[in-house]
PDB file of C-alpha atoms and ligand atoms in Angstrom:
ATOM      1  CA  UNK A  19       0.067 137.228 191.099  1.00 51.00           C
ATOM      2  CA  UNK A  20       2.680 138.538 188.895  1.00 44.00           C
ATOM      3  CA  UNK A  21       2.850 142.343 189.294  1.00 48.00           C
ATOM      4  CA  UNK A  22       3.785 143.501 185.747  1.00 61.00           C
ATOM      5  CA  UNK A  23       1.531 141.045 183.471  1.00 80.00           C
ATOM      6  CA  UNK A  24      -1.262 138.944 185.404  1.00 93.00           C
ATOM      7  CA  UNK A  25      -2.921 136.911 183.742  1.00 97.00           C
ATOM      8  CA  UNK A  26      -6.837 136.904 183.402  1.00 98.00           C
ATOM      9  CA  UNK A  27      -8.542 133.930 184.644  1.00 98.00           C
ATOM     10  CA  UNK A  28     -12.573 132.888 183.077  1.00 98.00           C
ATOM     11  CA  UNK A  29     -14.545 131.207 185.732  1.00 98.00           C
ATOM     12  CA  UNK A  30     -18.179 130.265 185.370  1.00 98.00           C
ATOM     13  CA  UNK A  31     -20.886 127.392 184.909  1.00 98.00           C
ATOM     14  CA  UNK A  32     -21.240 125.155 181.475  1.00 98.00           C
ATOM     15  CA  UNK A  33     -22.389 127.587 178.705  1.00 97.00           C
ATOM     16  CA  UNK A  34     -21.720 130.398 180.552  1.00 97.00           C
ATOM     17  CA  UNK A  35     -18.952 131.662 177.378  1.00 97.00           C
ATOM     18  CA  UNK A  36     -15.510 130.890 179.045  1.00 98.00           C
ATOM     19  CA  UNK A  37     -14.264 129.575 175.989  1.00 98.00           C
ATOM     20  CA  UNK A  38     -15.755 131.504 173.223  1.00 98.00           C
ATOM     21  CA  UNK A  39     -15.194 134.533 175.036  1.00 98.00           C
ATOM     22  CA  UNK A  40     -11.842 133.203 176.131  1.00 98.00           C
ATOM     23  CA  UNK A  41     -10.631 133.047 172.221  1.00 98.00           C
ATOM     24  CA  UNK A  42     -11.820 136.463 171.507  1.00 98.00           C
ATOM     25  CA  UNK A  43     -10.849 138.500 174.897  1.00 97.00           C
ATOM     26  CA  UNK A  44      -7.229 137.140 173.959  1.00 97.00           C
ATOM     27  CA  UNK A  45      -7.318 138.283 170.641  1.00 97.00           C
ATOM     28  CA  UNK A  46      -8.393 142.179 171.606  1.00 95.00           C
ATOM     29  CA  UNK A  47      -5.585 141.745 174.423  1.00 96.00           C
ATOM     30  CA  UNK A  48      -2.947 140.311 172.132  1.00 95.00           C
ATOM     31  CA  UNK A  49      -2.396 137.544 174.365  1.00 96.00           C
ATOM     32  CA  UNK A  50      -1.891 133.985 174.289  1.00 98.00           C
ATOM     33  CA  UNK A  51      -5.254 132.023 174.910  1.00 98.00           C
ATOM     34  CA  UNK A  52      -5.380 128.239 176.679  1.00 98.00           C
ATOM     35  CA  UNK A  53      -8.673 126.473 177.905  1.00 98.00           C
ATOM     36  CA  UNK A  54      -7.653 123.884 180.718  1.00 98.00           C
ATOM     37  CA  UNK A  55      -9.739 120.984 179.221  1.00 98.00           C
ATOM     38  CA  UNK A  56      -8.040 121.554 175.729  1.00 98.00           C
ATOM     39  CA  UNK A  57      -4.884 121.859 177.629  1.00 98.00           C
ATOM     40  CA  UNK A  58      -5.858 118.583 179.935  1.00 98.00           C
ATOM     41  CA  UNK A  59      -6.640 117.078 176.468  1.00 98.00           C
ATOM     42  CA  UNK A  60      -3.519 117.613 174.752  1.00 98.00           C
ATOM     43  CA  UNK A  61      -1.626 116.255 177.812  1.00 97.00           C
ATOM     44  CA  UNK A  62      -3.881 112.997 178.149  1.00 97.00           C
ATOM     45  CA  UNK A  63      -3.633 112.306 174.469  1.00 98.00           C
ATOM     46  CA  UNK A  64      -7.898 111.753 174.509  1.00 98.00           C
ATOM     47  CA  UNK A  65     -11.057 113.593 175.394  1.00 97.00           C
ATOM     48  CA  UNK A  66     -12.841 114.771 178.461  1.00 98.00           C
ATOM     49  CA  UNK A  67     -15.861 111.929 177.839  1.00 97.00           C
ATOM     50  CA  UNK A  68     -12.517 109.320 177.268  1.00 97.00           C
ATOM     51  CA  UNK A  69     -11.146 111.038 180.741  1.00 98.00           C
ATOM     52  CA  UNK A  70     -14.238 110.649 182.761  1.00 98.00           C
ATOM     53  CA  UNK A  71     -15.619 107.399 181.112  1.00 97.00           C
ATOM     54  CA  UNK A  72     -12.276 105.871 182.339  1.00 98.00           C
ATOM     55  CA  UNK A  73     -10.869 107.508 185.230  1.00 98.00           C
ATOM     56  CA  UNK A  74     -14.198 108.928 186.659  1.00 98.00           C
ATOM     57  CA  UNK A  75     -14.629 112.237 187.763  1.00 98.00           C
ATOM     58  CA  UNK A  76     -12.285 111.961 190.048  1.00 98.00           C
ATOM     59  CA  UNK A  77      -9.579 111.378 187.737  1.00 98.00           C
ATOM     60  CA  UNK A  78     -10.348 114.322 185.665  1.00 98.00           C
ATOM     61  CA  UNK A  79     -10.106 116.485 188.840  1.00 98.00           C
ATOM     62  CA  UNK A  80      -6.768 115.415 189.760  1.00 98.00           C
ATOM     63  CA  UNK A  81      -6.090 116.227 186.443  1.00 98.00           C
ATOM     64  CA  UNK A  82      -7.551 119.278 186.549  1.00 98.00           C
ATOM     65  CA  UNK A  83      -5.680 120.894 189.641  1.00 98.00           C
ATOM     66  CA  UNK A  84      -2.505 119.796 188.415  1.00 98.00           C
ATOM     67  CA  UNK A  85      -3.159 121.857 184.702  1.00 98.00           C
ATOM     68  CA  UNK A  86      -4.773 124.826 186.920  1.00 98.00           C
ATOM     69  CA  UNK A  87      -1.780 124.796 188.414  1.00 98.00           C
ATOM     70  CA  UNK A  88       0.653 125.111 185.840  1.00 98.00           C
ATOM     71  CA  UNK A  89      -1.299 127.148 183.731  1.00 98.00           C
ATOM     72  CA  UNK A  90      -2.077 130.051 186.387  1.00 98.00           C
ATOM     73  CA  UNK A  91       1.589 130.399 186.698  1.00 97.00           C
ATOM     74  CA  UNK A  92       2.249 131.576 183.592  1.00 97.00           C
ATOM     75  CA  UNK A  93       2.198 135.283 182.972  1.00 94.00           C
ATOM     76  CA  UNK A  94       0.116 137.582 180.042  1.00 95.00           C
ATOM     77  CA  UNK A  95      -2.503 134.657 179.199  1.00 98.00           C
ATOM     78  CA  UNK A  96      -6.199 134.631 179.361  1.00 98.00           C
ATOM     79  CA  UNK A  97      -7.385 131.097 181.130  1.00 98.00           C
ATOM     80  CA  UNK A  98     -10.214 129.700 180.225  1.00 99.00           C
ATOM     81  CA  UNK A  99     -11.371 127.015 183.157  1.00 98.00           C
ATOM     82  CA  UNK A 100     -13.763 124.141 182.916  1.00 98.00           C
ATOM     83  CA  UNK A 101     -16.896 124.310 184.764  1.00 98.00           C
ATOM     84  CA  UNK A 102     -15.872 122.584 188.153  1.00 98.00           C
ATOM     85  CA  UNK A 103     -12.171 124.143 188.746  1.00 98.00           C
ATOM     86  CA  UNK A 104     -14.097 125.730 191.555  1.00 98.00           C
ATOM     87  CA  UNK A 105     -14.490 122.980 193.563  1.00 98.00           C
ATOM     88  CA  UNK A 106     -11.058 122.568 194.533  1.00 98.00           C
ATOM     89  CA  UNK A 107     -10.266 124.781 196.896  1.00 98.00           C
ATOM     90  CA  UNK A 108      -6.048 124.201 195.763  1.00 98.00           C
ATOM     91  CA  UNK A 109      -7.744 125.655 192.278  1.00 98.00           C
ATOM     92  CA  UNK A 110      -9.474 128.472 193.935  1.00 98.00           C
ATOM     93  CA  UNK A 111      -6.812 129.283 195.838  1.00 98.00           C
ATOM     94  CA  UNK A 112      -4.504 129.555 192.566  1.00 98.00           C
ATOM     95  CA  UNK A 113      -7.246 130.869 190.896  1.00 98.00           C
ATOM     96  CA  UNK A 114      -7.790 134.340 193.244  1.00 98.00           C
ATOM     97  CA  UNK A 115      -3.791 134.759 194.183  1.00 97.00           C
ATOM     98  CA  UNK A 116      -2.218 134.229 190.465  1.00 98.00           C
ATOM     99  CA  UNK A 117      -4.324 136.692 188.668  1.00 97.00           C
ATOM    100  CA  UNK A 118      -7.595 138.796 187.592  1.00 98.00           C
ATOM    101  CA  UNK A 119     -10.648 136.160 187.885  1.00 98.00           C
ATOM    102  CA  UNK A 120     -13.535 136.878 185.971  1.00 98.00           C
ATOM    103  CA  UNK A 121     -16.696 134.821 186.973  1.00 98.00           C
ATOM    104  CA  UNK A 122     -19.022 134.500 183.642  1.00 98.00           C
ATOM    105  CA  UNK A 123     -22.652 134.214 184.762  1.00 96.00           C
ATOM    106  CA  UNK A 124     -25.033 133.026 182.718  1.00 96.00           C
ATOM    107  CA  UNK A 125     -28.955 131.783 184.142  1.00 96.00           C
ATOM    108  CA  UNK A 126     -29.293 128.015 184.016  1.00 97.00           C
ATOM    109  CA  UNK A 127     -31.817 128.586 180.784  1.00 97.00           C
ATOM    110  CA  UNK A 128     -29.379 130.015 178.763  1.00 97.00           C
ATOM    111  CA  UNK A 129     -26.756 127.248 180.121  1.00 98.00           C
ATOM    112  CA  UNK A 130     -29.347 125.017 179.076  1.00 97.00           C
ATOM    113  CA  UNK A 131     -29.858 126.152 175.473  1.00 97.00           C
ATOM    114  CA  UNK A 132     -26.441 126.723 174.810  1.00 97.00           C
ATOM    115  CA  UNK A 133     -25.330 123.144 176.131  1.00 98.00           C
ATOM    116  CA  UNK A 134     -28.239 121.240 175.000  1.00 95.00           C
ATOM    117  CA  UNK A 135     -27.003 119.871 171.420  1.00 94.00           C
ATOM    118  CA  UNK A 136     -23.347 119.216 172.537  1.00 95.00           C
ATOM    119  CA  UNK A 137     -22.393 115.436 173.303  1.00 94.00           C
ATOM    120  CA  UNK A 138     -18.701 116.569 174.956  1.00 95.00           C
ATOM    121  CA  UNK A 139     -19.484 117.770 178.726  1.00 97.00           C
ATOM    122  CA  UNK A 140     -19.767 113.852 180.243  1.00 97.00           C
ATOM    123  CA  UNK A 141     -21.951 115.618 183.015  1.00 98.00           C
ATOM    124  CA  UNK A 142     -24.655 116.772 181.273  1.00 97.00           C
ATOM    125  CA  UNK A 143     -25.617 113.188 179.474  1.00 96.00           C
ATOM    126  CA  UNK A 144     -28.636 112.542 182.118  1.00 94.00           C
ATOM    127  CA  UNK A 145     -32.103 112.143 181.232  1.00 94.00           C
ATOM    128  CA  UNK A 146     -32.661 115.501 183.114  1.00 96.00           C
ATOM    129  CA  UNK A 147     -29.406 118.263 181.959  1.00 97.00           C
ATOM    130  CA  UNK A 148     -31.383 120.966 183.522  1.00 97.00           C
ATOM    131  CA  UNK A 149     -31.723 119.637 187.240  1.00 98.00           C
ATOM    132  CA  UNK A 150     -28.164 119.065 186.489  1.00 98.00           C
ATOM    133  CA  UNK A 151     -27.534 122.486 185.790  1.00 98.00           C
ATOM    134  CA  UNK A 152     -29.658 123.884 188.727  1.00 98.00           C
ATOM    135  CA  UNK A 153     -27.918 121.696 191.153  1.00 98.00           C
ATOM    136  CA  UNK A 154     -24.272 122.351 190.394  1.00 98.00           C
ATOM    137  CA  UNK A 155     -25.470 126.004 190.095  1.00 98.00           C
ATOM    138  CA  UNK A 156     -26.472 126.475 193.803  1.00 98.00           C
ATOM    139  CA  UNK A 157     -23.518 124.704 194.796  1.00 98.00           C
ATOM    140  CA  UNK A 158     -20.984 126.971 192.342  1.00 98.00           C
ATOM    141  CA  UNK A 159     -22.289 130.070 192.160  1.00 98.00           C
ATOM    142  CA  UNK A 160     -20.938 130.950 195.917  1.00 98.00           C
ATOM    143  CA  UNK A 161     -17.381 129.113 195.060  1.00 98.00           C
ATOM    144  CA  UNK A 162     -17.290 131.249 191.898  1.00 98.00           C
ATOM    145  CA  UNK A 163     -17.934 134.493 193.833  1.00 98.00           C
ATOM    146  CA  UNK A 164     -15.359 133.886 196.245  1.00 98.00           C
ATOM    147  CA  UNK A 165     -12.498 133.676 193.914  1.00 98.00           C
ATOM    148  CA  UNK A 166     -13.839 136.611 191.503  1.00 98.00           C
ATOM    149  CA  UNK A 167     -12.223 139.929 190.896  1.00 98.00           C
ATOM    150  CA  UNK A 168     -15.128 140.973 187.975  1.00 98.00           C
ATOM    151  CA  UNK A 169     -18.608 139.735 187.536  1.00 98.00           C
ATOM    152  CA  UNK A 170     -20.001 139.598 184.191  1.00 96.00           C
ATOM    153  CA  UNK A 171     -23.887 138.483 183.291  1.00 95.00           C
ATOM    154  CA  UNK A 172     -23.630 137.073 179.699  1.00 92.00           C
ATOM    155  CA  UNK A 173     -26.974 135.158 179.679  1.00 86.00           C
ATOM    156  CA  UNK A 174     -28.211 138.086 176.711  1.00 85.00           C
ATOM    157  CA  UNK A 175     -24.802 139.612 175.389  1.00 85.00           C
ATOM    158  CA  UNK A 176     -23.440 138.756 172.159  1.00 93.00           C
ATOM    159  CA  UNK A 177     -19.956 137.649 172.938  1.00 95.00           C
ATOM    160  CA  UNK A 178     -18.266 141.129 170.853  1.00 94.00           C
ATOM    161  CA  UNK A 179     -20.190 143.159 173.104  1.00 95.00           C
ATOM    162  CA  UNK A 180     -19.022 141.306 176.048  1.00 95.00           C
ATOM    163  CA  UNK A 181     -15.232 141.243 175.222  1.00 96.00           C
ATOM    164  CA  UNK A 182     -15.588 145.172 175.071  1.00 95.00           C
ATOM    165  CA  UNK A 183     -17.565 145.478 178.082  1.00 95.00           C
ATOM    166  CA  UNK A 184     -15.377 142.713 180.250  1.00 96.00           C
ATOM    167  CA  UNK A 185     -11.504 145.092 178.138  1.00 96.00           C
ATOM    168  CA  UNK A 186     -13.638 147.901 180.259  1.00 95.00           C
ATOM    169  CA  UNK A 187     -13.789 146.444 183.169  1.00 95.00           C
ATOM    170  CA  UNK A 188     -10.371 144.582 182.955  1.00 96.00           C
ATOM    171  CA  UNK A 189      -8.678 148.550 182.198  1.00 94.00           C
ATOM    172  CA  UNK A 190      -9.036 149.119 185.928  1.00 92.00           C
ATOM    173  CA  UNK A 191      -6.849 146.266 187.115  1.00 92.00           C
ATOM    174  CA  UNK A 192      -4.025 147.834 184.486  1.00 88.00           C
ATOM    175  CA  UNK A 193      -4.535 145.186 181.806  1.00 89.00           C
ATOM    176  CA  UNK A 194      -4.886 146.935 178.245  1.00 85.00           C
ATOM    177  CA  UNK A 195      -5.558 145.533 174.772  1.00 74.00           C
ATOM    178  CA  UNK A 196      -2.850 145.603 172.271  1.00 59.00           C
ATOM    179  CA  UNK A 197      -4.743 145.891 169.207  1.00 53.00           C
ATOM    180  CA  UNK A 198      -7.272 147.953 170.468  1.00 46.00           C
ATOM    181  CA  UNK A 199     -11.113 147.744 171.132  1.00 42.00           C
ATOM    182  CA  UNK A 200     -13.189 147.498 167.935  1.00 43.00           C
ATOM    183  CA  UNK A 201     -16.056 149.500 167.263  1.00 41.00           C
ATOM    184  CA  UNK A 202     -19.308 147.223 166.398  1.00 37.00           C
TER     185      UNK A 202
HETATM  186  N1  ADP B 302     -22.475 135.551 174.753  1.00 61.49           N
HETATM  187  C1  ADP B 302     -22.913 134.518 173.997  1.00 61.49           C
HETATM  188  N2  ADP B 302     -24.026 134.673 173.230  1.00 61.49           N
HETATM  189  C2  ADP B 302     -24.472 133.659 172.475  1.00 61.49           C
HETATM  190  N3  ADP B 302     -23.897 132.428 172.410  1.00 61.49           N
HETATM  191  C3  ADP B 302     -22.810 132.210 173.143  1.00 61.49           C
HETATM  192  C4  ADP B 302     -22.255 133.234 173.978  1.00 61.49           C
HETATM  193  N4  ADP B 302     -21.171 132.725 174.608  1.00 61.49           N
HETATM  194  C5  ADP B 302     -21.065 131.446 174.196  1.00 61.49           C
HETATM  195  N5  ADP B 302     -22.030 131.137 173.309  1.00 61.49           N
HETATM  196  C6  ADP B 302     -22.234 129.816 172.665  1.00 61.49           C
HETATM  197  O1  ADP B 302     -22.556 128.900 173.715  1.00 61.49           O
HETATM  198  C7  ADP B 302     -21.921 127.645 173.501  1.00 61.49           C
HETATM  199  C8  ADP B 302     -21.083 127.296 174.728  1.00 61.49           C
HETATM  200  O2  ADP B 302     -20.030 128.255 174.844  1.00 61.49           O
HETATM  201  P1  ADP B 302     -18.620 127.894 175.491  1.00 61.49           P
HETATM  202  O3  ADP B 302     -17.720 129.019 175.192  1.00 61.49           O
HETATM  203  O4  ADP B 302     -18.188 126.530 175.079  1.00 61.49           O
HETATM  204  O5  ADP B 302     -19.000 127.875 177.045  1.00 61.49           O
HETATM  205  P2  ADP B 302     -18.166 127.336 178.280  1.00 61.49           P
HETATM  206  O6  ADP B 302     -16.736 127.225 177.870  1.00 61.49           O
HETATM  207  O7  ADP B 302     -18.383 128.365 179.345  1.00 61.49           O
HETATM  208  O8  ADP B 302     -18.804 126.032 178.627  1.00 61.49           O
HETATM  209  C9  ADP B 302     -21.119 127.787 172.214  1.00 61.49           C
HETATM  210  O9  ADP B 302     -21.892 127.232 171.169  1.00 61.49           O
HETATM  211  C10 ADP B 302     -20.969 129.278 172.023  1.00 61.49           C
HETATM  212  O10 ADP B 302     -20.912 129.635 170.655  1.00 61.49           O
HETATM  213  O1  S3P B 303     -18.802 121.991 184.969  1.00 61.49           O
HETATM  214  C1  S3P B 303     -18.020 120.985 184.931  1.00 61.49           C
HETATM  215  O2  S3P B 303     -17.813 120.274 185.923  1.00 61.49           O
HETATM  216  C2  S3P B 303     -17.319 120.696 183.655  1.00 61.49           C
HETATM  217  C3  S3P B 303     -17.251 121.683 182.684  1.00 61.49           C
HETATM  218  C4  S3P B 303     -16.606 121.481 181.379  1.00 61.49           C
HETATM  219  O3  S3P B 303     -16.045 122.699 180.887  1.00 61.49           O
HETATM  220  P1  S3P B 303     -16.932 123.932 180.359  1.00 61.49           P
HETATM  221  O4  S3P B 303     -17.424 124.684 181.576  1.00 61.49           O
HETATM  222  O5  S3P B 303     -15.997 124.737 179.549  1.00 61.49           O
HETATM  223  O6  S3P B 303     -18.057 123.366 179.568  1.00 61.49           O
HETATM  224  C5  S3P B 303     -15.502 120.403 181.488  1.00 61.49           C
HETATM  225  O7  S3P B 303     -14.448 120.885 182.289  1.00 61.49           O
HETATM  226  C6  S3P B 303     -16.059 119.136 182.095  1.00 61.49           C
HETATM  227  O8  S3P B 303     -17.035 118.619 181.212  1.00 61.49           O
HETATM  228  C7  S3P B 303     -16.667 119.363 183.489  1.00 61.49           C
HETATM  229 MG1   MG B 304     -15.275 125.711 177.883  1.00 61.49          MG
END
């Protein structure tokens, strides 16, 4: 972890708010904001359904561990990880050591309905999404435990309220928001 600046990590399952509250957490802290699987994007030159429709899911993990990697060396960001980064334990171990991990929890019904419409996460184009959702749940929801610093339910926050409740939390481990938290 780098003493002066660490970085804040977003850890959670599919719909759980990593990115949208990624994008605005950033903001409030004046800080640079990357998502790994924009960031694995940019560096494939395609999509994740491209990534995983052609190199499996295996291929997007090894792709996966090597942006986790880079990215949670770099100082003063806010992270936002895909669903699975947990499953490595090379990612959780860079995960926990590099910086302040924040595990986004959301029930597997809000996952659901905040998932359901969108065609880009390969893993959830079954026949039954939920199952899906319940399974890699139970197998995550330890993994995403063990590397947290700060636990955060978001299933029935509105993603303003959360930013100010997670800047709360987050004062404790000495990181501070430039701007300032606004008032709703
Ligand atoms: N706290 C929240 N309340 C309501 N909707 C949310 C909240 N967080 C995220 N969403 C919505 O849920 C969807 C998935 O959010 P996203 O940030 O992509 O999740 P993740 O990156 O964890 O998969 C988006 O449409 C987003 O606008
Ligand atoms: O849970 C997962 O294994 C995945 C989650 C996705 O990210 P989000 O959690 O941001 O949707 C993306 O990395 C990929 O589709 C795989
Ligand atoms: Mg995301």
């Amino acid at each position: 972890m780098v003493e002066e600046l660490p970085s804040v990590f977003l850890v959670g399952p599919m719909g759980a708010g990593k990115t949208t509250i990624g994008k605005l957490l950033a903001k409030q802290l004046g800080r640079t904001f990357v998502d790994s699987d924009w960031y694995i994007e940019s560096q494939t030159g395609a999509d994740i359904a491209w990534i995983f429709a052609k190199e499996g899911e295996a291929g997007f993990r090894e792709r996966e561990t090597r942006a986790i990697d880079e990215l949670t060396q770099k100082p003063h960001i806010v992270l936002a990880t895909g669903g699975g980064a947990v499953m490595s334990a090379e990612n959780r171990a860079f995960l926990n050591q590099r910086g302040i991990v924040v595990y986004l929890n959301a029930p597997v019904d809000v996952q659901m309905a905040r998932t359901a419409k969108d065609k880009s996460r390969p893993l959830l184009q079954q026949p039954n999404p939920r199952q899906i959702l319940q399974d890699l749940y139970s197998t995550r929801d330890p993994l995403y435990r063990q590397v947290a610093h700060i636990i955060m339910p978001t299933g029935h926050t509105y993603p303003r309220h959360m930013v100010n409740q997670l800047l709360q939390q987050l004062a404790s481990f000495n990181i501070s928001s430039a701007v300032g938290s606004k008032k709703e």
